[in-house]
PDB file of C-alpha atoms in Angstrom:
ATOM      1  CA  ASP A   1      78.383 107.785 100.521  1.00  0.00           C
ATOM      2  CA  GLN A   2      80.487 105.142  98.694  1.00  0.00           C
ATOM      3  CA  GLN A   3      80.561 106.019  94.964  1.00  0.00           C
ATOM      4  CA  VAL A   4      82.615 103.109  94.082  1.00  0.00           C
ATOM      5  CA  LYS A   5      81.851  99.673  95.692  1.00  0.00           C
ATOM      6  CA  GLN A   6      83.608  96.278  95.662  1.00  0.00           C
ATOM      7  CA  ASN A   7      81.178  94.125  97.505  1.00  0.00           C
ATOM      8  CA  SER A   8      83.350  91.090  97.773  1.00  0.00           C
ATOM      9  CA  PRO A   9      86.060  91.547 100.375  1.00  0.00           C
ATOM     10  CA  SER A  10      87.805  88.255  99.285  1.00  0.00           C
ATOM     11  CA  LEU A  11      87.959  85.812  96.479  1.00  0.00           C
ATOM     12  CA  SER A  12      89.588  82.334  96.333  1.00  0.00           C
ATOM     13  CA  VAL A  13      90.412  80.731  93.020  1.00  0.00           C
ATOM     14  CA  GLN A  14      92.260  77.610  91.859  1.00  0.00           C
ATOM     15  CA  GLU A  15      95.359  78.170  89.743  1.00  0.00           C
ATOM     16  CA  GLY A  16      94.578  77.986  86.109  1.00  0.00           C
ATOM     17  CA  ARG A  17      90.907  78.962  86.588  1.00  0.00           C
ATOM     18  CA  ILE A  18      89.245  82.342  85.784  1.00  0.00           C
ATOM     19  CA  SER A  19      89.266  85.051  88.494  1.00  0.00           C
ATOM     20  CA  ILE A  20      86.280  87.565  88.319  1.00  0.00           C
ATOM     21  CA  LEU A  21      86.398  90.670  90.367  1.00  0.00           C
ATOM     22  CA  ASN A  22      83.397  92.996  90.280  1.00  0.00           C
ATOM     23  CA  CYS A  23      82.883  96.600  90.904  1.00  0.00           C
ATOM     24  CA  ASP A  24      79.865  98.989  90.929  1.00  0.00           C
ATOM     25  CA  TYR A  25      79.625 102.685  90.771  1.00  0.00           C
ATOM     26  CA  THR A  26      76.765 105.221  91.387  1.00  0.00           C
ATOM     27  CA  ASN A  27      77.897 108.311  89.496  1.00  0.00           C
ATOM     28  CA  SER A  28      76.944 108.164  85.874  1.00  0.00           C
ATOM     29  CA  MET A  29      79.284 111.105  85.233  1.00  0.00           C
ATOM     30  CA  PHE A  30      82.361 108.814  85.626  1.00  0.00           C
ATOM     31  CA  ASP A  31      83.976 108.219  82.201  1.00  0.00           C
ATOM     32  CA  TYR A  32      87.274 106.344  83.022  1.00  0.00           C
ATOM     33  CA  PHE A  33      87.864 103.427  85.224  1.00  0.00           C
ATOM     34  CA  LEU A  34      91.051 101.726  86.389  1.00  0.00           C
ATOM     35  CA  TRP A  35      92.190  98.601  88.283  1.00  0.00           C
ATOM     36  CA  TYR A  36      95.041  98.660  90.454  1.00  0.00           C
ATOM     37  CA  LYS A  37      96.736  95.599  92.212  1.00  0.00           C
ATOM     38  CA  LYS A  38      98.444  95.945  95.571  1.00  0.00           C
ATOM     39  CA  TYR A  39     100.889  93.702  97.358  1.00  0.00           C
ATOM     40  CA  PRO A  40     101.436  94.104 101.087  1.00  0.00           C
ATOM     41  CA  ALA A  41     103.880  96.936 101.978  1.00  0.00           C
ATOM     42  CA  GLU A  42     103.787  98.230  98.580  1.00  0.00           C
ATOM     43  CA  GLY A  43     101.874 100.979  96.838  1.00  0.00           C
ATOM     44  CA  PRO A  44      99.026 100.181  94.268  1.00  0.00           C
ATOM     45  CA  THR A  45     100.319  99.248  90.809  1.00  0.00           C
ATOM     46  CA  PHE A  46      98.280 100.207  87.663  1.00  0.00           C
ATOM     47  CA  LEU A  47      96.825  97.171  85.914  1.00  0.00           C
ATOM     48  CA  ILE A  48      94.396  98.089  83.260  1.00  0.00           C
ATOM     49  CA  SER A  49      91.947 100.759  82.284  1.00  0.00           C
ATOM     50  CA  ILE A  50      88.723 101.423  80.255  1.00  0.00           C
ATOM     51  CA  SER A  51      87.118 104.548  78.905  1.00  0.00           C
ATOM     52  CA  SER A  52      83.315 104.736  79.155  1.00  0.00           C
ATOM     53  CA  ILE A  53      83.189 104.894  75.279  1.00  0.00           C
ATOM     54  CA  LYS A  54      84.241 101.208  75.291  1.00  0.00           C
ATOM     55  CA  ASP A  55      82.720  98.077  76.690  1.00  0.00           C
ATOM     56  CA  LYS A  56      85.894  95.895  76.794  1.00  0.00           C
ATOM     57  CA  ASN A  57      89.689  96.236  77.119  1.00  0.00           C
ATOM     58  CA  GLU A  58      92.140  93.374  77.011  1.00  0.00           C
ATOM     59  CA  ASP A  59      95.755  93.155  78.030  1.00  0.00           C
ATOM     60  CA  GLY A  60      97.204  89.722  77.919  1.00  0.00           C
ATOM     61  CA  ARG A  61      95.548  87.708  80.848  1.00  0.00           C
ATOM     62  CA  PHE A  62      93.546  90.680  81.975  1.00  0.00           C
ATOM     63  CA  THR A  63      90.258  91.883  80.638  1.00  0.00           C
ATOM     64  CA  VAL A  64      88.041  94.554  81.897  1.00  0.00           C
ATOM     65  CA  PHE A  65      84.284  94.716  80.994  1.00  0.00           C
ATOM     66  CA  LEU A  66      82.189  97.831  81.468  1.00  0.00           C
ATOM     67  CA  ASN A  67      78.395  97.765  81.578  1.00  0.00           C
ATOM     68  CA  LYS A  68      77.461 101.426  81.662  1.00  0.00           C
ATOM     69  CA  SER A  69      73.643 100.921  81.933  1.00  0.00           C
ATOM     70  CA  ALA A  70      74.210  98.738  85.060  1.00  0.00           C
ATOM     71  CA  LYS A  71      77.112 100.936  86.192  1.00  0.00           C
ATOM     72  CA  HIS A  72      79.115  97.791  86.704  1.00  0.00           C
ATOM     73  CA  LEU A  73      82.601  96.714  85.743  1.00  0.00           C
ATOM     74  CA  SER A  74      84.504  93.602  86.191  1.00  0.00           C
ATOM     75  CA  LEU A  75      88.075  92.427  85.889  1.00  0.00           C
ATOM     76  CA  HIS A  76      88.771  88.828  84.423  1.00  0.00           C
ATOM     77  CA  ILE A  77      92.000  87.121  84.939  1.00  0.00           C
ATOM     78  CA  VAL A  78      92.493  84.096  82.796  1.00  0.00           C
ATOM     79  CA  PRO A  79      94.347  81.731  83.583  1.00  0.00           C
ATOM     80  CA  SER A  80      94.874  82.804  87.201  1.00  0.00           C
ATOM     81  CA  GLN A  81      98.333  82.315  88.728  1.00  0.00           C
ATOM     82  CA  PRO A  82      99.618  82.269  92.190  1.00  0.00           C
ATOM     83  CA  GLY A  83     101.430  85.463  91.703  1.00  0.00           C
ATOM     84  CA  ASP A  84      98.088  87.197  91.084  1.00  0.00           C
ATOM     85  CA  SER A  85      97.301  86.813  94.698  1.00  0.00           C
ATOM     86  CA  ALA A  86      96.917  90.412  95.926  1.00  0.00           C
ATOM     87  CA  VAL A  87      94.348  93.092  96.765  1.00  0.00           C
ATOM     88  CA  TYR A  88      92.595  94.580  93.742  1.00  0.00           C
ATOM     89  CA  PHE A  89      91.207  98.026  93.688  1.00  0.00           C
ATOM     90  CA  CYS A  90      88.766  99.393  91.220  1.00  0.00           C
ATOM     91  CA  ALA A  91      88.897 103.136  90.829  1.00  0.00           C
ATOM     92  CA  ALA A  92      86.907 105.786  88.879  1.00  0.00           C
ATOM     93  CA  ARG A  93      88.537 108.954  87.729  1.00  0.00           C
ATOM     94  CA  ALA A  94      86.662 112.116  88.939  1.00  0.00           C
ATOM     95  CA  GLU A  95      87.022 115.689  88.311  1.00  0.00           C
ATOM     96  CA  GLY A  96      90.466 117.029  88.287  1.00  0.00           C
ATOM     97  CA  GLY A  97      91.960 113.482  87.763  1.00  0.00           C
ATOM     98  CA  LYS A  98      91.606 112.351  91.300  1.00  0.00           C
ATOM     99  CA  LEU A  99      90.766 108.732  91.745  1.00  0.00           C
ATOM    100  CA  ILE A 100      87.856 107.366  93.899  1.00  0.00           C
ATOM    101  CA  PHE A 101      88.648 103.787  94.992  1.00  0.00           C
ATOM    102  CA  GLY A 102      86.607 100.886  95.985  1.00  0.00           C
ATOM    103  CA  GLN A 103      87.442  99.027  99.265  1.00  0.00           C
ATOM    104  CA  GLY A 104      89.403  96.266  97.388  1.00  0.00           C
ATOM    105  CA  THR A 105      89.047  92.629  96.901  1.00  0.00           C
ATOM    106  CA  GLU A 106      91.644  90.298  98.191  1.00  0.00           C
ATOM    107  CA  LEU A 107      92.335  87.598  95.642  1.00  0.00           C
ATOM    108  CA  SER A 108      93.961  84.368  96.577  1.00  0.00           C
ATOM    109  CA  VAL A 109      95.102  81.953  93.902  1.00  0.00           C
ATOM    110  CA  LYS A 110      95.772  78.487  95.264  1.00  0.00           C
ATOM    111  CA  PRO A 111      98.314  76.249  93.402  1.00  0.00           C
TER     112      PRO A 111
ATOM    113  CA  GLY B   1     114.124 104.689  86.084  1.00  0.00           C
ATOM    114  CA  ALA B   2     113.152 105.366  89.777  1.00  0.00           C
ATOM    115  CA  GLY B   3     109.658 105.312  90.824  1.00  0.00           C
ATOM    116  CA  VAL B   4     107.925 107.390  93.420  1.00  0.00           C
ATOM    117  CA  SER B   5     109.652 107.266  96.787  1.00  0.00           C
ATOM    118  CA  GLN B   6     108.117 108.114 100.198  1.00  0.00           C
ATOM    119  CA  SER B   7     109.762 108.667 103.496  1.00  0.00           C
ATOM    120  CA  PRO B   8     109.657 107.603 106.232  1.00  0.00           C
ATOM    121  CA  ARG B   9     108.154 104.307 105.500  1.00  0.00           C
ATOM    122  CA  TYR B  10     106.796 103.981 109.032  1.00  0.00           C
ATOM    123  CA  LYS B  11     106.191 106.773 111.502  1.00  0.00           C
ATOM    124  CA  VAL B  12     105.024 106.273 115.149  1.00  0.00           C
ATOM    125  CA  ALA B  13     103.857 109.585 116.827  1.00  0.00           C
ATOM    126  CA  LYS B  14     102.352 110.339 120.242  1.00  0.00           C
ATOM    127  CA  ARG B  15      99.054 111.944 120.153  1.00  0.00           C
ATOM    128  CA  GLY B  16      99.409 115.735 119.753  1.00  0.00           C
ATOM    129  CA  GLN B  17     102.887 115.569 117.874  1.00  0.00           C
ATOM    130  CA  ASP B  18     103.300 117.164 114.495  1.00  0.00           C
ATOM    131  CA  VAL B  19     104.639 114.904 111.700  1.00  0.00           C
ATOM    132  CA  ALA B  20     105.948 115.491 108.107  1.00  0.00           C
ATOM    133  CA  LEU B  21     105.649 112.960 105.324  1.00  0.00           C
ATOM    134  CA  ARG B  22     107.778 113.294 102.347  1.00  0.00           C
ATOM    135  CA  CYS B  23     107.128 112.379  98.742  1.00  0.00           C
ATOM    136  CA  ASP B  24     109.671 112.401  95.859  1.00  0.00           C
ATOM    137  CA  PRO B  25     107.682 111.837  92.524  1.00  0.00           C
ATOM    138  CA  ILE B  26     108.979 110.426  89.427  1.00  0.00           C
ATOM    139  CA  SER B  27     111.352 113.001  87.804  1.00  0.00           C
ATOM    140  CA  GLY B  28     109.571 115.399  85.456  1.00  0.00           C
ATOM    141  CA  HIS B  29     106.094 114.402  86.591  1.00  0.00           C
ATOM    142  CA  VAL B  30     103.963 117.463  86.797  1.00  0.00           C
ATOM    143  CA  SER B  31     100.937 116.134  88.670  1.00  0.00           C
ATOM    144  CA  LEU B  32     101.149 114.953  92.323  1.00  0.00           C
ATOM    145  CA  PHE B  33      98.481 113.416  94.333  1.00  0.00           C
ATOM    146  CA  TRP B  34      98.116 112.577  98.106  1.00  0.00           C
ATOM    147  CA  TYR B  35      95.787 109.806  99.427  1.00  0.00           C
ATOM    148  CA  GLN B  36      95.016 108.467 102.781  1.00  0.00           C
ATOM    149  CA  GLN B  37      94.268 104.719 103.154  1.00  0.00           C
ATOM    150  CA  ALA B  38      92.708 103.464 106.349  1.00  0.00           C
ATOM    151  CA  LEU B  39      92.986  99.908 107.350  1.00  0.00           C
ATOM    152  CA  GLY B  40      90.756  97.639 105.121  1.00  0.00           C
ATOM    153  CA  GLN B  41      89.589 100.494 102.890  1.00  0.00           C
ATOM    154  CA  GLY B  42      90.595 101.885  99.556  1.00  0.00           C
ATOM    155  CA  PRO B  43      92.808 104.962  99.281  1.00  0.00           C
ATOM    156  CA  GLU B  44      90.845 108.202  99.657  1.00  0.00           C
ATOM    157  CA  PHE B  45      91.926 111.464  97.844  1.00  0.00           C
ATOM    158  CA  LEU B  46      93.437 114.261 100.060  1.00  0.00           C
ATOM    159  CA  THR B  47      94.959 116.846  97.721  1.00  0.00           C
ATOM    160  CA  TYR B  48      96.412 117.441  94.275  1.00  0.00           C
ATOM    161  CA  PHE B  49      99.334 119.569  92.970  1.00  0.00           C
ATOM    162  CA  GLN B  50     100.148 120.617  89.385  1.00  0.00           C
ATOM    163  CA  ASN B  51     103.706 121.719  89.590  1.00  0.00           C
ATOM    164  CA  GLU B  52     103.887 123.872  92.608  1.00  0.00           C
ATOM    165  CA  ALA B  53     100.207 124.870  92.524  1.00  0.00           C
ATOM    166  CA  GLN B  54      97.780 123.192  94.928  1.00  0.00           C
ATOM    167  CA  LEU B  55      94.719 122.950  92.674  1.00  0.00           C
ATOM    168  CA  ASP B  56      92.525 120.738  94.912  1.00  0.00           C
ATOM    169  CA  LYS B  57      92.584 120.212  98.642  1.00  0.00           C
ATOM    170  CA  SER B  58      89.064 119.303  98.976  1.00  0.00           C
ATOM    171  CA  GLY B  59      89.957 115.893 100.557  1.00  0.00           C
ATOM    172  CA  LEU B  60      92.075 117.220 103.485  1.00  0.00           C
ATOM    173  CA  PRO B  61      90.056 116.096 106.560  1.00  0.00           C
ATOM    174  CA  SER B  62      90.759 119.114 108.794  1.00  0.00           C
ATOM    175  CA  ASP B  63      92.893 122.240 108.987  1.00  0.00           C
ATOM    176  CA  ARG B  64      95.512 120.158 110.830  1.00  0.00           C
ATOM    177  CA  PHE B  65      96.487 118.739 107.461  1.00  0.00           C
ATOM    178  CA  PHE B  66      98.690 120.891 105.231  1.00  0.00           C
ATOM    179  CA  ALA B  67     100.599 120.054 102.111  1.00  0.00           C
ATOM    180  CA  GLU B  68     103.110 121.890 100.002  1.00  0.00           C
ATOM    181  CA  ARG B  69     105.220 121.425  96.903  1.00  0.00           C
ATOM    182  CA  PRO B  70     107.335 124.653  96.801  1.00  0.00           C
ATOM    183  CA  GLU B  71     109.490 123.893  93.893  1.00  0.00           C
ATOM    184  CA  GLY B  72     107.125 121.745  91.865  1.00  0.00           C
ATOM    185  CA  SER B  73     109.009 118.551  92.632  1.00  0.00           C
ATOM    186  CA  VAL B  74     109.215 117.082  96.237  1.00  0.00           C
ATOM    187  CA  SER B  75     106.032 117.401  98.232  1.00  0.00           C
ATOM    188  CA  THR B  76     105.579 117.299 102.048  1.00  0.00           C
ATOM    189  CA  LEU B  77     102.321 116.393 103.963  1.00  0.00           C
ATOM    190  CA  LYS B  78     102.249 117.747 107.405  1.00  0.00           C
ATOM    191  CA  ILE B  79      99.776 116.786 110.114  1.00  0.00           C
ATOM    192  CA  GLN B  80      99.633 118.891 113.233  1.00  0.00           C
ATOM    193  CA  ARG B  81      98.640 117.817 116.635  1.00  0.00           C
ATOM    194  CA  THR B  82      98.091 114.343 115.377  1.00  0.00           C
ATOM    195  CA  GLN B  83      95.018 112.202 116.651  1.00  0.00           C
ATOM    196  CA  GLN B  84      94.375 108.513 116.752  1.00  0.00           C
ATOM    197  CA  GLU B  85      92.016 108.714 113.768  1.00  0.00           C
ATOM    198  CA  ASP B  86      94.997 110.004 111.662  1.00  0.00           C
ATOM    199  CA  SER B  87      96.531 106.480 111.809  1.00  0.00           C
ATOM    200  CA  ALA B  88      96.572 105.340 108.305  1.00  0.00           C
ATOM    201  CA  VAL B  89      98.951 104.686 105.324  1.00  0.00           C
ATOM    202  CA  TYR B  90      99.544 107.867 103.407  1.00  0.00           C
ATOM    203  CA  LEU B  91     100.169 107.283  99.627  1.00  0.00           C
ATOM    204  CA  CYS B  92     101.786 109.622  97.067  1.00  0.00           C
ATOM    205  CA  ALA B  93     101.061 109.277  93.362  1.00  0.00           C
ATOM    206  CA  SER B  94     102.427 111.242  90.434  1.00  0.00           C
ATOM    207  CA  SER B  95     101.474 111.420  86.762  1.00  0.00           C
ATOM    208  CA  SER B  96     103.455 112.735  83.861  1.00  0.00           C
ATOM    209  CA  ARG B  97     101.826 115.773  82.402  1.00  0.00           C
ATOM    210  CA  HIS B  98      98.225 115.915  82.919  1.00  0.00           C
ATOM    211  CA  SER B  99      96.157 114.979  86.031  1.00  0.00           C
ATOM    212  CA  THR B 100      94.358 112.440  83.774  1.00  0.00           C
ATOM    213  CA  ASP B 101      97.377 110.431  82.954  1.00  0.00           C
ATOM    214  CA  THR B 102      98.011 107.208  84.720  1.00  0.00           C
ATOM    215  CA  GLN B 103      98.941 107.835  88.391  1.00  0.00           C
ATOM    216  CA  TYR B 104     102.030 105.841  89.777  1.00  0.00           C
ATOM    217  CA  PHE B 105     101.992 105.280  93.445  1.00  0.00           C
ATOM    218  CA  GLY B 106     104.776 105.290  95.973  1.00  0.00           C
ATOM    219  CA  PRO B 107     104.977 102.635  98.790  1.00  0.00           C
ATOM    220  CA  GLY B 108     103.315 104.817 101.314  1.00  0.00           C
ATOM    221  CA  THR B 109     104.059 105.907 104.792  1.00  0.00           C
ATOM    222  CA  ARG B 110     102.337 104.002 107.641  1.00  0.00           C
ATOM    223  CA  LEU B 111     101.481 106.407 110.292  1.00  0.00           C
ATOM    224  CA  THR B 112     100.510 105.057 113.765  1.00  0.00           C
ATOM    225  CA  VAL B 113      99.344 107.631 116.353  1.00  0.00           C
ATOM    226  CA  LEU B 114      99.533 106.294 119.888  1.00  0.00           C
TER     227      LEU B 114
END
């Protein structure tokens, strides 16, 4: 069973607009969430994280929102830039520190 | 400083062959993780080391998979008698002190089993 789900395999956004990537999880014991960005032929790169004691964390153009009651988090990118085009993975930190990833969402930002 | 490096970057093996994949973590990083990423999927946890101790190997899919980190630095993931379903990208990640610190990933090794 998939404990972390990203239901949108792809997303296309115009440059300068907002990108919203969504992620759902099933295990209420998860207490820390991360977003990674991945370019082709490279490993995932850490982007931003959020603890379950918060509902929002912001870093420049990137903001992550957490809705614990809905077991849902989202990543907002404002404004979107062509260099943001990549695959974005949502992950939950499980016991021992291992990460449980979603399937990824491929973001395409068009000039 | 240098990031996590992995070698080889690409490996083609015939079904039944043994392969060894290497990971060089960031210098001084205590924790090391291996993940397997199938095409179109997110990475899936395989195993975790703290220094030389393998503390969690619950994600290894079969006894054909074996990982080691004898001196607490470089790690090797070995797959014996490879099968076509082993074809995937194998990612290594390290974190500085605790397993809960941010994990930094290497570029991965793409394994293709024919």
